[in-house]
CSV table of C-alpha atoms and ligand atoms in Angstrom, one decimal:
chain,number,residue,atom,x,y,z
A,1,MET,CA,-9.3,97.3,131.9
A,2,LYS,CA,-10.9,94.0,131.8
A,3,GLY,CA,-13.9,92.7,129.9
A,4,LEU,CA,-16.9,90.4,129.6
A,5,GLN,CA,-16.8,87.1,128.1
A,6,LEU,CA,-19.6,85.0,127.6
A,7,LEU,CA,-19.3,81.4,129.3
A,8,ALA,CA,-22.5,80.1,128.4
A,9,THR,CA,-26.4,80.9,128.2
A,10,GLY,CA,-29.9,79.8,128.7
A,11,GLY,CA,-33.3,80.4,127.5
A,12,ALA,CA,-36.9,79.5,127.9
A,13,LEU,CA,-39.7,80.3,126.3
A,14,PRO,CA,-43.5,80.0,127.1
A,15,GLY,CA,-45.8,77.1,126.3
A,16,ARG,CA,-48.3,78.7,123.7
A,17,VAL,CA,-47.6,79.6,120.4
A,18,VAL,CA,-49.6,82.2,118.5
A,19,THR,CA,-49.4,82.0,114.9
A,20,ASN,CA,-50.7,85.2,112.4
A,21,GLU,CA,-53.5,82.9,111.3
A,22,ASP,CA,-54.2,83.2,114.7
A,23,LEU,CA,-53.9,87.0,114.8
A,24,ARG,CA,-56.2,87.1,111.7
A,25,ARG,CA,-59.1,85.7,113.7
A,26,GLN,CA,-58.3,88.0,116.1
A,27,VAL,CA,-57.7,91.4,114.5
A,28,ASP,CA,-58.2,92.7,110.9
A,29,THR,CA,-54.6,91.8,109.8
A,30,SER,CA,-53.2,89.0,107.7
A,31,ASP,CA,-50.5,86.5,107.4
A,32,GLU,CA,-49.0,88.8,104.4
A,33,TRP,CA,-49.3,92.0,106.4
A,34,ILE,CA,-47.2,91.1,109.4
A,35,THR,CA,-44.8,88.9,107.5
A,36,THR,CA,-43.5,91.5,104.5
A,37,ARG,CA,-43.8,94.5,107.3
A,38,THR,CA,-42.1,92.7,109.9
A,39,GLY,CA,-40.5,89.4,109.0
A,40,ILE,CA,-43.0,87.6,112.1
A,41,ARG,CA,-44.4,84.7,111.6
A,42,GLN,CA,-45.1,83.3,115.5
A,43,ARG,CA,-44.6,84.4,118.6
A,44,TYR,CA,-44.9,82.7,121.9
A,45,TYR,CA,-47.5,83.7,124.6
A,46,CYS,CA,-47.4,83.1,128.5
A,47,ALA,CA,-50.0,80.4,130.1
A,48,GLU,CA,-51.6,81.3,133.0
A,49,ASN,CA,-48.8,79.8,135.5
A,50,GLU,CA,-46.5,81.2,133.5
A,51,ASP,CA,-44.5,85.1,133.7
A,52,ALA,CA,-41.7,86.9,133.3
A,53,ALA,CA,-39.6,85.5,136.3
A,54,THR,CA,-40.5,81.6,135.8
A,55,LEU,CA,-39.0,82.1,132.6
A,56,ALA,CA,-36.1,84.1,133.8
A,57,ILE,CA,-35.7,81.7,136.4
A,58,ALA,CA,-35.5,78.6,134.3
A,59,ALA,CA,-33.1,80.8,131.8
A,60,ALA,CA,-30.8,81.3,134.7
A,61,ARG,CA,-31.0,77.6,135.7
A,62,GLN,CA,-29.9,76.4,132.4
A,63,ALA,CA,-27.0,78.4,132.2
A,64,LEU,CA,-25.9,78.2,135.6
A,65,ALA,CA,-25.5,74.3,134.8
A,66,ARG,CA,-24.0,74.5,131.1
A,67,SER,CA,-21.4,77.2,133.0
A,68,GLY,CA,-20.3,74.8,134.9
A,69,LEU,CA,-20.0,77.0,138.1
A,70,THR,CA,-22.1,76.9,141.1
A,71,ALA,CA,-24.5,79.2,142.5
A,72,ALA,CA,-22.1,80.2,145.0
A,73,ASP,CA,-19.7,81.4,142.2
A,74,ILE,CA,-22.4,84.2,140.7
A,75,ALA,CA,-21.2,87.8,142.6
A,76,CYS,CA,-24.4,89.7,141.2
A,77,CYS,CA,-27.5,88.6,139.2
A,78,VAL,CA,-28.8,91.9,137.2
A,79,VAL,CA,-32.3,91.0,135.1
A,80,ALA,CA,-33.5,93.7,132.3
A,81,THR,CA,-37.2,93.4,131.8
A,82,LEU,CA,-39.9,95.7,131.8
A,83,SER,CA,-42.6,92.9,132.6
A,84,SER,CA,-41.9,91.9,136.2
A,85,PRO,CA,-45.3,90.4,137.5
A,86,THR,CA,-44.5,92.6,140.5
A,87,ALA,CA,-42.5,95.6,141.2
A,88,THR,CA,-41.2,94.4,144.1
A,89,PRO,CA,-39.4,91.9,144.6
A,90,SER,CA,-37.9,92.3,141.5
A,91,VAL,CA,-37.4,89.2,138.8
A,92,ALA,CA,-33.5,88.9,139.7
A,93,CYS,CA,-34.3,88.5,143.8
A,94,ARG,CA,-36.7,85.7,142.8
A,95,VAL,CA,-34.0,84.0,140.4
A,96,GLN,CA,-31.5,84.6,143.8
A,97,ALA,CA,-34.4,82.8,145.9
A,98,ALA,CA,-34.7,80.1,142.7
A,99,LEU,CA,-31.5,79.7,142.3
A,100,GLY,CA,-30.4,79.6,145.7
A,101,LEU,CA,-27.2,82.4,145.0
A,102,PRO,CA,-25.4,83.6,147.9
A,103,GLU,CA,-27.3,86.6,150.0
A,104,ASN,CA,-24.4,89.3,150.0
A,105,ARG,CA,-24.4,89.6,146.4
A,106,PRO,CA,-26.8,92.5,144.4
A,107,ALA,CA,-29.3,90.7,142.5
A,108,LEU,CA,-31.2,94.0,140.6
A,109,ASP,CA,-34.0,94.5,137.7
A,110,VAL,CA,-32.9,96.9,135.1
A,111,ASN,CA,-35.5,98.8,132.5
A,112,ALA,CA,-34.6,100.2,129.7
A,113,ALA,CA,-36.9,98.3,127.3
A,114,CYS,CA,-35.5,96.3,124.2
A,115,SER,CA,-31.9,98.1,124.9
A,116,GLY,CA,-32.3,96.1,128.2
A,117,PHE,CA,-29.8,93.0,128.0
A,118,ILE,CA,-27.1,95.9,127.0
A,119,TYR,CA,-27.6,98.4,129.5
A,120,ALA,CA,-27.7,95.0,132.2
A,121,ALA,CA,-24.5,94.0,131.2
A,122,ALA,CA,-22.8,96.8,131.6
A,123,THR,CA,-24.2,97.4,134.9
A,124,ALA,CA,-23.3,93.9,136.0
A,125,HIS,CA,-19.6,94.6,134.4
A,126,GLY,CA,-20.1,97.9,136.8
A,127,LEU,CA,-20.3,95.2,140.3
A,128,LEU,CA,-18.4,93.3,139.1
A,129,THR,CA,-15.5,96.2,138.8
A,130,THR,CA,-16.5,98.0,141.7
A,131,LEU,CA,-17.7,95.0,144.3
A,132,GLY,CA,-15.1,92.3,143.3
A,133,GLY,CA,-15.9,89.2,141.8
A,134,ARG,CA,-15.7,87.4,138.8
A,135,TYR,CA,-18.8,86.2,137.1
A,136,ALA,CA,-21.8,88.0,136.4
A,137,LEU,CA,-25.2,86.2,135.4
A,138,VAL,CA,-27.4,88.9,133.2
A,139,ILE,CA,-31.1,87.8,131.9
A,140,GLY,CA,-33.3,89.2,129.5
A,141,CYS,CA,-37.3,88.5,130.2
A,142,GLU,CA,-40.5,89.6,129.3
A,143,ALA,CA,-43.7,88.5,129.5
A,144,LEU,CA,-45.5,91.1,127.2
A,145,SER,CA,-48.5,89.2,126.1
A,146,ARG,CA,-49.5,90.6,129.6
A,147,MET,CA,-49.2,94.4,128.3
A,148,MET,CA,-50.7,94.6,125.2
A,149,ASP,CA,-54.4,95.3,124.2
A,150,PRO,CA,-55.4,91.7,121.6
A,151,THR,CA,-57.8,94.1,119.9
A,152,ASP,CA,-55.0,96.9,118.9
A,153,ARG,CA,-53.6,95.7,115.6
A,154,THR,CA,-50.8,98.1,115.5
A,155,THR,CA,-49.3,96.1,118.3
A,156,CYS,CA,-50.6,92.4,119.1
A,157,VAL,CA,-48.8,91.2,116.1
A,158,LEU,CA,-45.3,92.7,117.1
A,159,PHE,CA,-44.7,91.4,121.0
A,160,GLY,CA,-43.8,87.9,122.1
A,161,ASP,CA,-42.7,86.6,125.2
A,162,GLY,CA,-39.5,84.6,126.2
A,163,ALA,CA,-35.9,84.9,128.0
A,164,GLY,CA,-32.0,84.6,127.6
A,165,ALA,CA,-29.6,84.3,130.8
A,166,ALA,CA,-25.7,84.6,130.3
A,167,ILE,CA,-22.8,84.0,132.1
A,168,PHE,CA,-20.2,86.4,132.0
A,169,GLU,CA,-16.6,86.2,133.3
A,170,LEU,CA,-14.9,89.2,134.2
A,171,ALA,CA,-11.6,88.6,132.2
A,172,GLU,CA,-8.0,90.2,131.9
A,173,ASN,CA,-7.1,91.0,128.2
A,174,THR,CA,-10.7,91.4,127.0
A,175,PRO,CA,-11.5,94.6,125.5
A,176,PHE,CA,-14.3,96.3,127.3
A,177,VAL,CA,-16.3,98.4,124.6
A,178,VAL,CA,-20.4,99.4,125.4
A,179,THR,CA,-21.9,102.5,124.3
A,180,LEU,CA,-25.9,103.8,126.3
A,181,GLY,CA,-27.5,106.7,125.3
A,182,ALA,CA,-31.3,107.6,125.9
A,183,ARG,CA,-33.7,110.1,124.7
A,184,GLY,CA,-37.0,110.9,126.5
A,185,SER,CA,-39.9,110.2,124.6
A,186,GLU,CA,-42.9,108.4,124.8
A,187,ALA,CA,-42.9,106.9,121.5
A,188,ILE,CA,-43.1,104.0,122.9
A,189,ARG,CA,-45.4,103.6,126.2
A,190,ALA,CA,-46.6,100.7,128.4
A,191,GLY,CA,-47.8,100.2,132.1
A,192,GLY,CA,-50.0,103.0,134.4
A,193,PRO,CA,-49.2,103.9,138.0
A,194,ALA,CA,-50.9,101.1,139.6
A,195,ALA,CA,-50.6,98.1,137.4
A,196,CYS,CA,-49.5,97.2,133.8
A,197,ASP,CA,-52.7,96.1,132.3
A,198,THR,CA,-54.3,99.7,133.2
A,199,ALA,CA,-51.8,100.9,130.3
A,200,PRO,CA,-51.3,98.7,127.4
A,201,ILE,CA,-48.3,99.2,125.2
A,202,THR,CA,-48.7,101.5,122.4
A,203,MET,CA,-46.2,103.0,119.9
A,204,ASP,CA,-46.1,105.1,117.3
A,205,GLY,CA,-44.8,103.0,114.9
A,206,LYS,CA,-43.2,104.7,112.5
A,207,ALA,CA,-41.3,107.4,114.5
A,208,VAL,CA,-39.9,104.4,116.5
A,209,PHE,CA,-39.0,102.8,112.7
A,210,ARG,CA,-37.1,106.1,111.7
A,211,PHE,CA,-35.3,106.1,114.9
A,212,ALA,CA,-34.4,102.3,114.7
A,213,VAL,CA,-33.0,102.9,111.7
A,214,GLU,CA,-30.6,105.7,112.4
A,215,ALA,CA,-29.9,104.5,116.1
A,216,MET,CA,-28.8,101.1,115.2
A,217,PRO,CA,-26.2,101.3,112.5
A,218,ARG,CA,-24.9,104.3,115.2
A,219,CYS,CA,-24.4,102.1,118.0
A,220,LEU,CA,-22.6,99.7,115.2
A,221,GLN,CA,-20.5,101.9,114.1
A,222,THR,CA,-19.7,103.6,117.6
A,223,VAL,CA,-18.5,100.2,119.2
A,224,LEU,CA,-16.4,99.1,116.2
A,225,ASP,CA,-14.6,102.4,116.2
A,226,ARG,CA,-14.3,102.5,120.0
A,227,SER,CA,-12.8,99.3,120.1
A,228,GLN,CA,-10.7,99.3,116.8
A,229,LYS,CA,-12.1,96.9,114.8
A,230,THR,CA,-13.4,96.9,111.7
A,231,GLN,CA,-16.8,95.0,110.4
A,232,ALA,CA,-14.3,92.1,109.5
A,233,ASP,CA,-13.1,91.3,112.2
A,234,LEU,CA,-16.6,90.8,113.8
A,235,ASP,CA,-18.0,87.0,113.7
A,236,TRP,CA,-21.6,88.2,114.6
A,237,VAL,CA,-23.7,90.9,115.0
A,238,VAL,CA,-26.8,90.0,117.3
A,239,CYS,CA,-29.4,92.8,117.5
A,240,HIS,CA,-32.2,93.6,119.1
A,241,GLN,CA,-35.1,91.6,117.2
A,242,ALA,CA,-37.9,94.1,115.8
A,243,ASN,CA,-38.7,93.8,112.4
A,244,SER,CA,-36.5,92.3,110.2
A,245,ARG,CA,-36.6,95.6,108.1
A,246,ILE,CA,-34.9,97.5,110.4
A,247,ILE,CA,-32.0,95.4,110.0
A,248,ASP,CA,-31.9,95.1,106.6
A,249,HIS,CA,-31.5,98.8,106.6
A,250,CYS,CA,-28.6,98.6,109.3
A,251,ILE,CA,-26.7,95.9,106.8
A,252,LYS,CA,-27.3,98.5,103.6
A,253,HIS,CA,-26.4,101.7,105.5
A,254,LEU,CA,-23.0,99.8,106.6
A,255,HIS,CA,-22.6,97.5,103.3
A,256,ALA,CA,-22.4,95.1,106.0
A,257,GLU,CA,-22.8,91.2,105.3
A,258,PRO,CA,-26.4,90.0,106.0
A,259,PRO,CA,-25.5,86.4,107.1
A,260,LYS,CA,-23.1,88.0,109.8
A,261,PHE,CA,-26.3,89.6,111.5
A,262,TYR,CA,-28.4,86.9,113.3
A,263,LYS,CA,-32.6,86.9,113.0
A,264,ASN,CA,-34.7,84.8,114.6
A,265,MET,CA,-37.9,87.1,114.8
A,266,ASN,CA,-39.8,85.0,112.7
A,267,ARG,CA,-40.2,82.7,115.2
A,268,HIS,CA,-40.0,84.9,118.4
A,269,GLY,CA,-41.4,88.3,117.2
A,270,ASN,CA,-40.1,90.8,119.2
A,271,THR,CA,-39.5,89.8,122.9
A,272,SER,CA,-37.7,93.3,124.1
A,273,ALA,CA,-35.2,92.9,126.5
A,274,ALA,CA,-35.1,89.2,126.4
A,275,SER,CA,-34.4,89.4,122.6
A,276,ILE,CA,-30.9,89.5,122.5
A,277,PRO,CA,-29.9,86.4,125.0
A,278,ILE,CA,-32.5,84.8,123.3
A,279,ALA,CA,-30.3,85.0,120.0
A,280,LEU,CA,-27.7,84.1,121.5
A,281,HIS,CA,-28.9,81.3,123.2
A,282,GLU,CA,-30.2,79.5,120.2
A,283,MET,CA,-26.8,80.6,118.4
A,284,GLU,CA,-24.9,78.9,121.3
A,285,GLU,CA,-27.0,75.6,120.9
A,286,SER,CA,-27.4,75.6,117.6
A,287,GLY,CA,-23.7,75.3,117.6
A,288,LEU,CA,-23.2,79.0,115.9
A,289,LEU,CA,-21.0,80.5,118.6
A,290,ARG,CA,-17.8,79.2,118.5
A,291,PRO,CA,-14.7,79.9,121.4
A,292,GLY,CA,-12.8,82.8,120.5
A,293,GLN,CA,-15.6,85.3,118.0
A,294,THR,CA,-15.8,88.6,118.7
A,295,LEU,CA,-20.2,89.5,118.8
A,296,ALA,CA,-21.4,92.9,118.8
A,297,CYS,CA,-24.6,92.9,120.6
A,298,ILE,CA,-27.1,96.4,119.3
A,299,GLY,CA,-30.3,97.1,121.1
A,300,PHE,CA,-32.8,100.0,121.1
A,301,GLY,CA,-36.1,100.8,121.8
A,302,GLY,CA,-38.6,102.4,124.2
A,303,GLY,CA,-37.2,104.8,126.5
A,304,LEU,CA,-36.1,105.6,123.7
A,305,THR,CA,-33.1,104.5,124.5
A,306,TRP,CA,-30.0,102.4,122.3
A,307,GLY,CA,-26.8,100.3,123.4
A,308,GLY,CA,-24.1,98.5,121.8
A,309,MET,CA,-21.6,96.1,123.2
A,310,LEU,CA,-18.6,94.1,122.2
A,311,LEU,CA,-18.6,90.8,123.1
A,312,THR,CA,-16.0,87.8,123.3
A,313,TYR,CA,-17.6,84.0,123.6
A,314,GLU,CA,-15.6,81.5,125.4
A,315,GLY,CA,-17.7,78.8,126.0
A,316,ARG,CA,-18.0,76.6,129.3
A,317,LYS,CA,-15.5,76.5,132.4
B,401,LIG,O1,-39.2,97.3,120.1
B,401,LIG,C1,-39.2,98.4,120.1
B,401,LIG,C2,-38.5,98.8,119.0
B,401,LIG,N1,-40.0,98.8,117.9
B,401,LIG,C3,-39.4,98.9,117.0
B,401,LIG,O2,-38.6,98.9,116.0
B,401,LIG,C4,-41.0,98.9,115.6
B,401,LIG,C5,-40.8,99.8,114.6
B,401,LIG,N2,-41.5,100.0,113.9
B,401,LIG,C6,-41.9,98.7,112.9
B,401,LIG,O3,-41.7,97.9,113.0
B,401,LIG,C7,-43.3,99.2,112.5
B,401,LIG,O4,-43.3,100.9,112.1
B,401,LIG,C8,-44.6,98.4,111.8
B,401,LIG,C9,-44.2,97.3,111.9
B,401,LIG,C10,-45.1,98.8,113.4
B,401,LIG,C11,-45.5,98.9,111.1
B,401,LIG,O5,-45.0,99.1,109.9
B,401,LIG,P1,-45.6,100.5,109.2
B,401,LIG,O6,-44.6,99.7,107.2
B,401,LIG,O7,-44.7,101.5,109.6
B,401,LIG,O8,-46.8,100.4,109.0
B,401,LIG,P2,-47.4,101.7,109.2
B,401,LIG,O9,-47.6,101.7,110.5
B,401,LIG,O10,-47.2,102.8,108.3
B,401,LIG,O11,-49.3,101.1,108.8
B,401,LIG,C12,-50.0,101.1,107.6
B,401,LIG,C13,-51.1,100.7,107.5
B,401,LIG,C14,-51.9,101.6,108.0
B,401,LIG,O12,-53.1,101.7,106.9
B,401,LIG,P3,-53.5,102.7,106.1
B,401,LIG,O13,-53.3,104.1,107.2
B,401,LIG,O14,-52.3,103.5,105.8
B,401,LIG,O15,-54.8,102.3,105.3
B,401,LIG,C15,-51.8,100.9,109.0
B,401,LIG,O16,-53.0,101.1,109.4
B,401,LIG,O17,-50.8,99.6,107.7
B,401,LIG,C16,-51.9,99.5,108.7
B,401,LIG,N3,-51.6,98.9,109.8
B,401,LIG,C17,-51.7,97.0,109.8
B,401,LIG,N4,-52.4,96.8,108.8
B,401,LIG,C18,-53.0,95.3,108.9
B,401,LIG,C19,-51.6,98.7,110.8
B,401,LIG,N5,-51.2,97.6,111.4
B,401,LIG,C20,-51.9,96.7,111.1
B,401,LIG,C21,-51.7,95.1,111.1
B,401,LIG,N6,-52.4,94.2,110.0
B,401,LIG,N7,-51.5,94.2,112.1
């Protein structure tokens, strides 16, 4: 089977930085509480003229430029988001128009909350395999600040906005290993029938924490078992960045090597579907990703959903 190789990434962060200190002035919280419970120190919020789609377009432009490909090479565009500014057009269709992607190719949004990027990459793999084509544009983007109750300290300190984009190539002799799952639950809930802002995000934090510390190591182990690899074969594990303690639990449970687990929630907070591609982009930018490296990406979150996949980083064409 042909698998996905990561060729290039892009990223976009909105203009407004919000520190724990800023939030302390807004709700009854403290930098100490937020940092010790979550590892988060700051997050970015969209300015008036920004939303999940503007961020997605900026990240996608950068990924395409870095890949050395042109818009005509992109066979499908799949966007993971739960905070599209409009139900339709989808963010993916807005990206199609902005980047001038050919019209005879699919463009669609996928909502699997914080597992969204894994679901989107798996969807792109399926589209490339069934429709033909070699390169896919896969994006994770969120404007969660638009969906939060700024007076609810149990959620407003956690989430942030941003976007990450990836160009994948469907390549021979590359394993395709993915695991996806779902368990319908209202443990995390956002949005209403008419508009997102009618029902801000609520979360049963403790229940989600218990779910996450079970789902994350299980997903990683499934990816390793299915690819017949061990932890030693992995160069990086890129997990959804919800909470530093959840990643630490996973490391402990699997007796894993902490330096392989990339963490950036201190700078971004929890950006749901955007967190994994933002991490990939940062890693590429800072030279941590080298051609030929093997990565496992693990997502978990609202739905409830979970997903894991094995990736090879190839670098630009
Ligand atoms: O991306 C989707 C996946 N989401 C997640 O993975 C989130 C998973 N859950 C978590 O990360 C953690 O459960 C939280 C970080 C959300 C909360 O941490 P916790 O250790 O589970 O805290 P808690 O909810 O049990 O709250 C402990 C105390 C409570 O006070 P009492 O009842 O002990 O008096 C809360 O009211 O902390 C209080 N609290 C706060 N205090 C200061 C809750 N939020 C805050 C806050 N600042 N922002």
